[in-house]
Short mmCIF file of C-alpha atoms in Angstrom, two decimals:
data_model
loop_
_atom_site.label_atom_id
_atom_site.label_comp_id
_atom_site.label_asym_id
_atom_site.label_seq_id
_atom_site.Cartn_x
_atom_site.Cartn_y
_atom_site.Cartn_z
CA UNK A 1091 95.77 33.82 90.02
CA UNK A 1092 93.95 35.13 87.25
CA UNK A 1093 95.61 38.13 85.71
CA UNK A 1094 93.42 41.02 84.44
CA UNK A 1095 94.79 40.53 81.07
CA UNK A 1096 93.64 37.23 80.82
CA UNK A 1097 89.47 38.58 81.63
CA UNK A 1098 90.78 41.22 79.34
CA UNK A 1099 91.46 39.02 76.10
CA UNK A 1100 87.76 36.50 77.78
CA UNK A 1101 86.06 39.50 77.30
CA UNK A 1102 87.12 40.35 73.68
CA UNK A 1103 87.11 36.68 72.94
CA UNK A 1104 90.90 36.59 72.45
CA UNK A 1105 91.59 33.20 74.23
CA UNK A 1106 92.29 29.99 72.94
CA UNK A 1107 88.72 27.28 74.05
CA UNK A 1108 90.75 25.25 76.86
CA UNK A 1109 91.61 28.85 78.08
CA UNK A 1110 88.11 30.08 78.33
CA UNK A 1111 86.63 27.00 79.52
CA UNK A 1112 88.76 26.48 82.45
CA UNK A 1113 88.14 30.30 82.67
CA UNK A 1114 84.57 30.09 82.87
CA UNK A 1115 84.41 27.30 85.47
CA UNK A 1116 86.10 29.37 87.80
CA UNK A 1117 83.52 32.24 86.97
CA UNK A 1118 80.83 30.91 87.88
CA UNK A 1119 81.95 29.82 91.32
CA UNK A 1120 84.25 32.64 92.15
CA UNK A 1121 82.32 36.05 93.21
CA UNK A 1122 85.41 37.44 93.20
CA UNK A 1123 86.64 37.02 90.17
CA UNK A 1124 82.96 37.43 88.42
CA UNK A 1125 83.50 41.11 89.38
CA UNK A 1126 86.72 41.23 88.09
CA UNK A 1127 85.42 40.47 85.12
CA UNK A 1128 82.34 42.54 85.26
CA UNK A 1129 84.80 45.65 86.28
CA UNK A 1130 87.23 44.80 83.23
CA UNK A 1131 84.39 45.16 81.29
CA UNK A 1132 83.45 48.23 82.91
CA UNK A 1133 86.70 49.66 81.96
CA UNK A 1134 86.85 48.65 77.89
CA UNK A 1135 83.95 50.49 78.44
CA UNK A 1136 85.38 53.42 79.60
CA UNK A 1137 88.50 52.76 76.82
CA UNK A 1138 86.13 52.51 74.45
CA UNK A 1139 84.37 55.64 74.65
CA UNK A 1140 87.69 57.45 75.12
CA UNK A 1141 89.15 55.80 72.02
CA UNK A 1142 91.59 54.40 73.67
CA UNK A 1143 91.18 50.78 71.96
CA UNK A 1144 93.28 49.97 69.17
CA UNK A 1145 91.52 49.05 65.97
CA UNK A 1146 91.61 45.37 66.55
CA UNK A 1147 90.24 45.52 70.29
CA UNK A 1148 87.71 48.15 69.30
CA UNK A 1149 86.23 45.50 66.46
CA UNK A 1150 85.92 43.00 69.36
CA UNK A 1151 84.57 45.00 71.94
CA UNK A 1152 82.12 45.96 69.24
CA UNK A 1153 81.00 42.39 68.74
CA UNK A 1154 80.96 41.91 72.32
CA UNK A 1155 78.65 44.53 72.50
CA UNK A 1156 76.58 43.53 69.92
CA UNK A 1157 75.81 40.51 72.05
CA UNK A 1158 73.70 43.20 74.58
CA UNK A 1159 71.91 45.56 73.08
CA UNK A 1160 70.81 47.36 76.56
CA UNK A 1161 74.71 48.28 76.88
CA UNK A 1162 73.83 51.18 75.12
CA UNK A 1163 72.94 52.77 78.29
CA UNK A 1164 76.12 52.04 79.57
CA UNK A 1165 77.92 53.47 76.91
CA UNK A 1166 75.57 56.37 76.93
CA UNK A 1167 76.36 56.60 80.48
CA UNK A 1168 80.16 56.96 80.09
CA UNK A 1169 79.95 59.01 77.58
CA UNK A 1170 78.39 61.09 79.83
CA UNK A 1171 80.70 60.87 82.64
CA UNK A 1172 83.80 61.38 80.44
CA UNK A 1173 82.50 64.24 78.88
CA UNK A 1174 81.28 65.62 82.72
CA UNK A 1175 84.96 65.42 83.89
CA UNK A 1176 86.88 66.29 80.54
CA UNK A 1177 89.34 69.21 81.02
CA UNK A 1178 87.85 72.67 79.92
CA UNK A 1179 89.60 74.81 77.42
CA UNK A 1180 92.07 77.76 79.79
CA UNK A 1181 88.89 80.69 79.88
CA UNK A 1182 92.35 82.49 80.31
CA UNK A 1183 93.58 81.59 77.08
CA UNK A 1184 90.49 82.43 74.99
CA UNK A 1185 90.22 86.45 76.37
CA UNK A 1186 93.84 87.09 75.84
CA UNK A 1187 93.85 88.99 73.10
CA UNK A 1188 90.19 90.26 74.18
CA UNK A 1189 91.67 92.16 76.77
CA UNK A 1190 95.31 93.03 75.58
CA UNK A 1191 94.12 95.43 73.32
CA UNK A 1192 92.29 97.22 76.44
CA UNK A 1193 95.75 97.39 77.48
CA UNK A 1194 97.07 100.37 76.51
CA UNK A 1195 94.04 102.65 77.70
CA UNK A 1196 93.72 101.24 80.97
CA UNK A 1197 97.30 101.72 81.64
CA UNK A 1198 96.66 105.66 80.47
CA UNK A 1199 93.70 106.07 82.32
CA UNK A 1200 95.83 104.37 85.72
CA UNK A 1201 98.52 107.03 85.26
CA UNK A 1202 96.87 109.93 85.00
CA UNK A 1203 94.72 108.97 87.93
CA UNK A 1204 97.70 108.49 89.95
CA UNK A 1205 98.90 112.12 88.88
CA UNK A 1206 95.40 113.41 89.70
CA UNK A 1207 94.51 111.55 92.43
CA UNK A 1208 95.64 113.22 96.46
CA UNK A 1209 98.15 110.64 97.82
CA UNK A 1210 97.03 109.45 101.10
CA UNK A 1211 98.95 109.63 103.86
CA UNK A 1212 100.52 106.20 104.94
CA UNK A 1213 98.77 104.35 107.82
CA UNK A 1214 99.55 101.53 109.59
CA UNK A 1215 97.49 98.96 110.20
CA UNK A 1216 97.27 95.56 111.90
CA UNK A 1217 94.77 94.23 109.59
CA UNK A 1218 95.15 90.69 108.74
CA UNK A 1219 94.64 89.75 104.96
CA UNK A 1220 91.41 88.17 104.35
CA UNK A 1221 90.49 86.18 101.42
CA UNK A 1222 87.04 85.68 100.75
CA UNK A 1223 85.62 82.59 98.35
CA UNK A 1224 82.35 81.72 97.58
CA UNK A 1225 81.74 77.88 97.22
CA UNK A 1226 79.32 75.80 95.23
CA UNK A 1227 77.41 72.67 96.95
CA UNK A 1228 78.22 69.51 95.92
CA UNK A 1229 81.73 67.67 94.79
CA UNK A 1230 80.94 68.84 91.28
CA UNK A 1231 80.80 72.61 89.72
CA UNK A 1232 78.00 73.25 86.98
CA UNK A 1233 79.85 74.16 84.09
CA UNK A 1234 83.26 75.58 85.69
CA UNK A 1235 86.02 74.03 85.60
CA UNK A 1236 86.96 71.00 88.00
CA UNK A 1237 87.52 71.16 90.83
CA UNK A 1238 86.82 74.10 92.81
CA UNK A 1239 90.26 75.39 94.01
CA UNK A 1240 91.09 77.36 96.80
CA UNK A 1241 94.01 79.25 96.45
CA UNK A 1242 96.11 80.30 99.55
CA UNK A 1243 98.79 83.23 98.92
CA UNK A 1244 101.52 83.11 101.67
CA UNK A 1245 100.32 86.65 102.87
CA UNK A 1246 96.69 85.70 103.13
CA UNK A 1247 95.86 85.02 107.10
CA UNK A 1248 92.23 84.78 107.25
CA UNK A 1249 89.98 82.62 104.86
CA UNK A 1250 86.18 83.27 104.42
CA UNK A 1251 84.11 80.85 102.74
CA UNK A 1252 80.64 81.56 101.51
CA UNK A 1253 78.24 78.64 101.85
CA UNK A 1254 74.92 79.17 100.31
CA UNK A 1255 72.49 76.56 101.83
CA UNK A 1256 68.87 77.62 102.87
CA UNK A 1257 68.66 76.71 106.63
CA UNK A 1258 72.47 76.35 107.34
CA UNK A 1259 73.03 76.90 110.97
CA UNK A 1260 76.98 75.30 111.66
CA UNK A 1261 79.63 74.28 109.57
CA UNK A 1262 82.08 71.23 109.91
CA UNK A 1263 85.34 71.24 107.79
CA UNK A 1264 87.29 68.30 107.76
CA UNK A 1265 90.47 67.19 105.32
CA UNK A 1266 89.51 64.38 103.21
CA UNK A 1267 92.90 62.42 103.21
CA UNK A 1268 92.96 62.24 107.29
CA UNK A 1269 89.33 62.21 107.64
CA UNK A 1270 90.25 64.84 110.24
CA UNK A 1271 87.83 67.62 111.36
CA UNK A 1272 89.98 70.85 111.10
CA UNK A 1273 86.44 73.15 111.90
CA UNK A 1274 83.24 73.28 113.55
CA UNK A 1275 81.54 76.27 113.98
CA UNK A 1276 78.96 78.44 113.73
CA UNK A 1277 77.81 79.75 109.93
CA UNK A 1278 77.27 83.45 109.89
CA UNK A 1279 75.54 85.06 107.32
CA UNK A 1280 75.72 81.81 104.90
CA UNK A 1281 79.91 82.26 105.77
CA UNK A 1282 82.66 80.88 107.82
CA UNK A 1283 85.71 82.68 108.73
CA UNK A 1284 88.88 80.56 110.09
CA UNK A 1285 92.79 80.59 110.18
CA UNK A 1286 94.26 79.93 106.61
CA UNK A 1287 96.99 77.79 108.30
CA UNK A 1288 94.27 75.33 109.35
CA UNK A 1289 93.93 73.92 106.12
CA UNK A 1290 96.43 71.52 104.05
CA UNK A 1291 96.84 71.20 100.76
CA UNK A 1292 94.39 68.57 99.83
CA UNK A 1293 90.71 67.77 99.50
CA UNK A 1294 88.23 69.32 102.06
CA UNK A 1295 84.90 68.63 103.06
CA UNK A 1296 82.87 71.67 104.19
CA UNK A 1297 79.51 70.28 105.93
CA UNK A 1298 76.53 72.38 105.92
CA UNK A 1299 74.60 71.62 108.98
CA UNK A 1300 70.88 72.82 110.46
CA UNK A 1301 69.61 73.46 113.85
CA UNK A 1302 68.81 69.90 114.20
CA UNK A 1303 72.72 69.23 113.35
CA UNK A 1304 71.29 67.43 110.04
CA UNK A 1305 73.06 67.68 107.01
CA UNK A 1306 72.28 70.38 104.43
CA UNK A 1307 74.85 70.28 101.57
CA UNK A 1308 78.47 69.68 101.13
CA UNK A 1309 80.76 71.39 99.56
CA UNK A 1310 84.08 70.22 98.51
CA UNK A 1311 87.57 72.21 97.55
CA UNK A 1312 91.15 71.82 97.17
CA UNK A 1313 93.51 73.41 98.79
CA UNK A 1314 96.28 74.93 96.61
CA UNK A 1315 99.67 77.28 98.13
CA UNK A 1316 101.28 79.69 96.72
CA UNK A 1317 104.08 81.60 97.97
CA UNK B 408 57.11 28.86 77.52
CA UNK B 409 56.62 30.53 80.99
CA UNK B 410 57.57 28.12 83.78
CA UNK B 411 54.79 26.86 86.50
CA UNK B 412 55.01 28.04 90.04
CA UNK B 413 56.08 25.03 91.63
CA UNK B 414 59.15 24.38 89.01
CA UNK B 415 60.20 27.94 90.16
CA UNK B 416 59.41 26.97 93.73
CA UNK B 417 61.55 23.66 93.38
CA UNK B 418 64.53 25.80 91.68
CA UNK B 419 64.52 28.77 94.63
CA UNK B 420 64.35 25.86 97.08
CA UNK B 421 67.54 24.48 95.12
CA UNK B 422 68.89 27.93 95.45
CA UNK B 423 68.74 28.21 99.22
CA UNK B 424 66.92 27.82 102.03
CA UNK B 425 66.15 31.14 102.75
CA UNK B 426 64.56 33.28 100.53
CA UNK B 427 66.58 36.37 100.55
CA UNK B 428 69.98 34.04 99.88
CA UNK B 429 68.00 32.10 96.95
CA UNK B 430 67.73 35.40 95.81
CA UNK B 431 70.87 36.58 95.47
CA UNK B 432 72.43 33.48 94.20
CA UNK B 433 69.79 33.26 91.65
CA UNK B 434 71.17 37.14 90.15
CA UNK B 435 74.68 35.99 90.20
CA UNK B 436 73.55 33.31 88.49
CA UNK B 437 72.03 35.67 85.94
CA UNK B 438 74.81 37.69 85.70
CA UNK B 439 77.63 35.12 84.83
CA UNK B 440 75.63 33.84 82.32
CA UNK B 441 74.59 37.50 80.94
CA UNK B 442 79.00 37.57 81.25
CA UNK B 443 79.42 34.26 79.30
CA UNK B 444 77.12 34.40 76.30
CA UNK B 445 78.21 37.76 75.75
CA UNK B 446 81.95 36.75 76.03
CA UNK B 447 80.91 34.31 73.29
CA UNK B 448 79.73 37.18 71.64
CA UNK B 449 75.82 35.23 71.29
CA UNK B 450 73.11 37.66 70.61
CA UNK B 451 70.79 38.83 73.06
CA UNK B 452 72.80 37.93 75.79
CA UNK B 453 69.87 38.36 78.59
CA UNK B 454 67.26 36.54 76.93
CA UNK B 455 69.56 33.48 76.05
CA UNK B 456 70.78 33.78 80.49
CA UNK B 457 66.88 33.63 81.36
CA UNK B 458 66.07 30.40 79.09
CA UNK B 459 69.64 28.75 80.41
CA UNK B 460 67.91 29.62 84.03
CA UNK B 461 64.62 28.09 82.39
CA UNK B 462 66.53 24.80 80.85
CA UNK B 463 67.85 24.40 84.31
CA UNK B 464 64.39 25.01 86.61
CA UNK B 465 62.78 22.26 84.46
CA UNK B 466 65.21 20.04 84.53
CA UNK B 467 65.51 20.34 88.45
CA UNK B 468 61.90 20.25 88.94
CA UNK B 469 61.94 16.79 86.69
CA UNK B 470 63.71 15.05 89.27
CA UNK B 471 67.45 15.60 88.16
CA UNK B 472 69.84 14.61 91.08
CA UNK B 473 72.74 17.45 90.89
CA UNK B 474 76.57 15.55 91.24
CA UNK B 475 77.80 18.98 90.91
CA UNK B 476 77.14 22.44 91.60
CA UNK B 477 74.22 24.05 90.67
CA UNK B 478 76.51 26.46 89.14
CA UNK B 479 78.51 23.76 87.33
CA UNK B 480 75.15 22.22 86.24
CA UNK B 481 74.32 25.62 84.35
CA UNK B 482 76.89 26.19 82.81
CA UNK B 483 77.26 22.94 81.06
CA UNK B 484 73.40 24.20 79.92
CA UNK B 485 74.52 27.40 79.28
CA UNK B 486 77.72 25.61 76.82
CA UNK B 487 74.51 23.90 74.93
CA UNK B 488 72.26 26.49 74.89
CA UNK B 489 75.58 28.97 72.96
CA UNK B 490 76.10 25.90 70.63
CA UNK B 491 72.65 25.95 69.11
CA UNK B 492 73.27 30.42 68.68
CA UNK B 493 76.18 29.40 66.63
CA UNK B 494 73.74 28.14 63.94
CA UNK B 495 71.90 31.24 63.91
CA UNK B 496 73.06 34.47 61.56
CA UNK B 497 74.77 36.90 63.85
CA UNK B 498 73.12 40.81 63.23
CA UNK B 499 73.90 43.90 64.74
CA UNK B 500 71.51 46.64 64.13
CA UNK B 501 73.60 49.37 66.15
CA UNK B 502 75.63 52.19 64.71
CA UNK B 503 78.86 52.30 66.94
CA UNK B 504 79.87 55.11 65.52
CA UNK B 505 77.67 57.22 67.27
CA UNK B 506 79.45 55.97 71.00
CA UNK B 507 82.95 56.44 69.79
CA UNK B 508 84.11 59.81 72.17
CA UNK B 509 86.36 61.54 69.18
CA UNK B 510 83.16 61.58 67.01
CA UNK B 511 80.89 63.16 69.41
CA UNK B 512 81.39 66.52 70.66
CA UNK B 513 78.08 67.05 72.08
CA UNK B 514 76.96 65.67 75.39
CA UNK B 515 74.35 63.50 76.23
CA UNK B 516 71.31 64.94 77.19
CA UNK B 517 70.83 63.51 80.62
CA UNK B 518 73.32 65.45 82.05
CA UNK B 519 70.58 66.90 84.17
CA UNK B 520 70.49 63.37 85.87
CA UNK B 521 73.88 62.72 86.29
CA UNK B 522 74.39 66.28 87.85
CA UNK B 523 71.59 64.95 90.48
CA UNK B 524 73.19 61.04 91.22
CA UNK B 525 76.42 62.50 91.38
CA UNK B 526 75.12 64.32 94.13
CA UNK B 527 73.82 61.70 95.97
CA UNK B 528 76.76 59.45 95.95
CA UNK B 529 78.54 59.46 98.97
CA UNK B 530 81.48 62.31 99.90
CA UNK B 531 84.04 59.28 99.48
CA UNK B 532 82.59 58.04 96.02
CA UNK B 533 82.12 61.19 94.54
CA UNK B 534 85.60 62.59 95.30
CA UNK B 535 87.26 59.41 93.36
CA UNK B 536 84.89 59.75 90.69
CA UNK B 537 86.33 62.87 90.02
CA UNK B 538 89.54 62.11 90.69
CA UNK B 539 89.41 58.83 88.16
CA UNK B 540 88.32 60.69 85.75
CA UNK B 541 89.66 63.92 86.16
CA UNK B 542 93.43 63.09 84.79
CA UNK B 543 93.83 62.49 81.60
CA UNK B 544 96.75 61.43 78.76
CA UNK B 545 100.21 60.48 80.74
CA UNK B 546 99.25 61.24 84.01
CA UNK B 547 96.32 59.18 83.70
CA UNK B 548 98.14 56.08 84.99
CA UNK B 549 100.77 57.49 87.75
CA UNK B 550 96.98 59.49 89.09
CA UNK B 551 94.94 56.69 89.65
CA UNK B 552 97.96 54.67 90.94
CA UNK B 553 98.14 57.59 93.99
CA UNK B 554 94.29 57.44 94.06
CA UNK B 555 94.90 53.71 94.57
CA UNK B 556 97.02 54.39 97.16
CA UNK B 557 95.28 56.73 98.86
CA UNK B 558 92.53 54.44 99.23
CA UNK B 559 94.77 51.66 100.72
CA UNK B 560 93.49 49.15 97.61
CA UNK B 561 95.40 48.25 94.86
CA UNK B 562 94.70 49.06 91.52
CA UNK B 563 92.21 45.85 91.00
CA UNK B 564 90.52 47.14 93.78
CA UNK B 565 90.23 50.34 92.50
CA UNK B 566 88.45 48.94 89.36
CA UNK B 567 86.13 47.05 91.43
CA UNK B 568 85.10 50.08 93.10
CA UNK B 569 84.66 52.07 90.05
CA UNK B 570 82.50 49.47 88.72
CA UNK B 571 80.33 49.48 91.53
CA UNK B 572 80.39 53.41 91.64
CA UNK B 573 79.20 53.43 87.99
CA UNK B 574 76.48 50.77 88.48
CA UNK B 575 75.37 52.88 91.65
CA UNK B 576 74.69 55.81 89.10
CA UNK B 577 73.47 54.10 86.52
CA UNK B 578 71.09 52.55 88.66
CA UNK B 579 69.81 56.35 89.62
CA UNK B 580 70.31 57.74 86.45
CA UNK B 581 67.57 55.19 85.16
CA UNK B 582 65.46 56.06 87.74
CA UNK B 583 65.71 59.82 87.52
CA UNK B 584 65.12 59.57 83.73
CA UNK B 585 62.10 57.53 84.18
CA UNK B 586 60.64 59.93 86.71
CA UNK B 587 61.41 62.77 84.44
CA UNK B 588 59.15 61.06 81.54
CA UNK B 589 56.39 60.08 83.81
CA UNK B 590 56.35 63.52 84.57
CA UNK B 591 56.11 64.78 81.14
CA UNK B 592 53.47 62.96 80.17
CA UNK B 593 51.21 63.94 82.96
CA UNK B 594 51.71 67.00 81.99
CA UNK B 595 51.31 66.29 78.33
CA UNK B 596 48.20 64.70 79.78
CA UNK B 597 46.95 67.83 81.85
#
C-alpha cells in the first residue's frame, strides 16, 4: 500500500532513486494510484497557495512547478477558490463603534416616545410567529458571507422563504445529509411558507421548479437553532 | 518531426482495439508521463510526455515486438528521454512570489467565471466545495474528516474527489474565459 506521504515526498522529489523507480512502475499501471498522485498534487497546490508549506517543501514544490509552466492556471485557479471561500471580516465588528455612539439618542428618543405615545390596550392573539428570509440562488452568496444561514428562534413557528427565480411555479425542499424531501409545494408570489419544525439543522436544498416541473435555480441554506 | 499517419495508426491500434479505449489509454498515458518528468522536476514537462509518446509510436511502427507493457515500454523511454534533460541548464522564468496567498490580497480577476462554474457543478459538488474550503486553521482537519464521513469515503477519497471537482472547474473556467475574450474582440472588432 502506498501511503500518501510517500506520493507526497515523489512529488517534491524527496525519495531516495530505488524508491521512485519502483514508485513509478506502479504509476504507470495503477489508475488508481496515478490519481492519488495527481490529487496529492492537487493538494500541495492548495498548501501552497495557503502558505501552508514549510520553507523547504515550498522550494521543491517550486521546482516542481517550474517543470510546467501551464500550472500557472492552476495556481491561479486556487488562488481563486481560496480567496472565494476565505472567512469575511465580522460586518458586526467593524460598525460597533459606528453605531454606539447613536446610542445614547436613540435610547432618548425611545423613552420619550414611550411617555408620549397612548398605550394600547392588550390583545390577545393566536398569531403564530413568522419569520420571513429572502434567499439567494445558487450554493454560493455574491459577496456575503458563507453560507447563507437560516436562523430558527425557539418561538418562531412559521418560516417564509423568498425565492426569486423568473418562471418559478413549485418548490421542493429536501435536507442534504438524508437526501430527504421535507417540501413540495406550490411557490406563491416568488415565496414558500412551511412549518419551522420541518427543517433540521443541516444543509438544505430548496429547488426552484417551472410549469414543466424543470429546474429553475437552487438555493441552498443551513439550518441553525437557537433557543 | 511530426509523425506519419500510419505510425500513429500502428500506435492507436497498439493502444486498443477500439477507438474510444485507444483513446483513453493513450491520455493516461500522457498524463503519467506529464506526472513523471515533472516529479523529476525536467522542464517543460508536456512537451518532453508528447516526444516520449513520439519515441515510442516510431519505435512500434518499426517493427518492435513489446515483452512488456506498453506502459512499461514507455517508461523505460520516458527514463532516457529525462536523462538527456539532465544535460540541459534548468531555467525558470516565473516569479512565485506573485502565487504565494499571504502576498496577495487582491483576487484574481476571473472571479466572474468561477461565480458561473461554481454554479454549474452539481448540488453535491458544490456543497463540499464549500465545505472543504470553508474551515480554516485547527478545525480545518477535524472538518473535512466529518465531511469525509459524511460522504461515506475516507479521507483519500475525499482528495480524489476534490481533485476531480477542481479539474471539473478548471475545465469551465477555461472555457468561460475564452468565450469572454472571443467576445471582446468582436466587439473590439464591431
Amino acid at each position: 500500500v502506498i501511503e500518501r506521504n510517500e506520493l507526497r515526498q515523489y512529488i517534491l522529489g524527496q525519495l531516495t532513486e530505488p524508491a521512485r523507480d519502483a514508485l513509478e512502475e506502479r504509476l504507470f499501471v495503477d489508475t488508481e494510484l496515478l490519481e492519488q498522485a495527481e490529487a496529492c498534487e492537487s493538494e500541495l497546490m492548495a498548501q501552497y497557495v495557503a502558505g501552508a508549506l514549510d520553507q523547504a517543501e515550498r522550494a521543491q514544490w517550486e521546482r516542481y512547478l517550474s517543470a510546467h509552466p501551464q500550472s500557472t492556471m492552476s495556481l491561479e485557479r486556487e488562488r481563486a477558490l481560496q480567496h472565494r471561500f476565505a472567512p469575511k471580516p465580522n460586518p458586526a465588528r467593524e460598525w460597533s463603534w459606528a453605531w454606539a455612539r447613536w446610542l445614547v439618542p436613540v435610547a432618548a428618543l425611545l423613552i420619550l416616545l414611550a411617555i408620549l405615545m397612548p398605550r394600547p390596550r392588550p390583545r390577545v392573539t393566536s398569531t403564530p410567529i413568522i419569520l420571513a428570509i429572502a434567499l439567494q440562488p445558487g450554493a454560493l452568496r455574491g459577496s456575503a458571507e458563507l453560507p447563507q444561514f437560516v436562523t430558527l428562534p425557539a418561538t418562531v413557528e412559521r418560516l417564509r422563504l423568498h425565492l426569486p427565480s423568473a418562471g418559478g411555479r413549485r418548490v421542493r425542499i429536501r435536507f442534504v445529509d438524508s437526501n430527504a424531501i421535507v417540501l413540495e409545494g406550490p411557490l406563491r408570489d416568488g415565496a414558500v411558507e412551511l412549518d419551522a419544525k420541518l427543517l433540521q439543522i443541516g444543509d438544505h436544498v430548496a429547488t426552484v421548479l417551472d410549469e414543466g416541473g424543470e429546474e429553475q435555480a437552487d438555493f441552498i441554506f443551513r439550518v441553525h437553532r437557537i433557543p | 518531426v511530426a509523425l506519419s499517419p500510419e505510425v500513429w495508426r500502428l500506435f492507436l491500434a497498439t493502444l486498443g482495439e477500439e477507438p474510444e479505449a485507444a483513446g483513453q489509454r493513450y491520455e493516461l498515458l500522457r498524463r503519467r508521463l506529464i506526472l513523471f518528468f515533472a516529479a523529476r522536476h525536467c522542464q517543460s514537462n508536456e512537451d518532453l510526455a508528447d516526444i516520449t509518446l513520439d519515441r515510442t509510436a516510431s519505435r512500434i511502427a518499426a517493427g518492435l515486438i513489446l515483452d512488456v507493457s506498453l506502459e512499461s515500454f514507455t517508461l523505460g523511454i520516458a527514463r532516457n528521454v529525462a536523462r538527456e534533460q539532465w544535460k540541459k541548464p534548468a531555467h525558470s522564468t516565473l516569479d512565485w512570489d506573485r502565487f504565494h496567498a499571504s502576498k496577495l490580497p487582491t483576487p484574481h480577476p476571473a472571479s466572474e467565471c468561477l461565480e458561473l462554474c461554481l454554479r454549474q457543478l452539481p448540488t453535491g459538488s458544490r456543497i463540499t466545495v464549500e465545505r472543504f474550503y470553508s474551515e480554516q486553521g485547527a478545525t480545518k482537519i477535524q472538518a473535512r474528516q466529518s465531511l469525509a464521513a459524511q460522504l461515506g469515503i475516507d479521507a483519500n477519497a475525499l482528495r480524489v474527489r476534490m481533485h476531480r471537482i477542481r479539474q471539473k472547474l478548471e475545465k469551465c473556467i477555461l472555457e468561460c474565459e475564452g468565450c469572454n475574450e472571443s467576445q471582446e474582440r468582436n466587439h473590439i472588432q464591431k
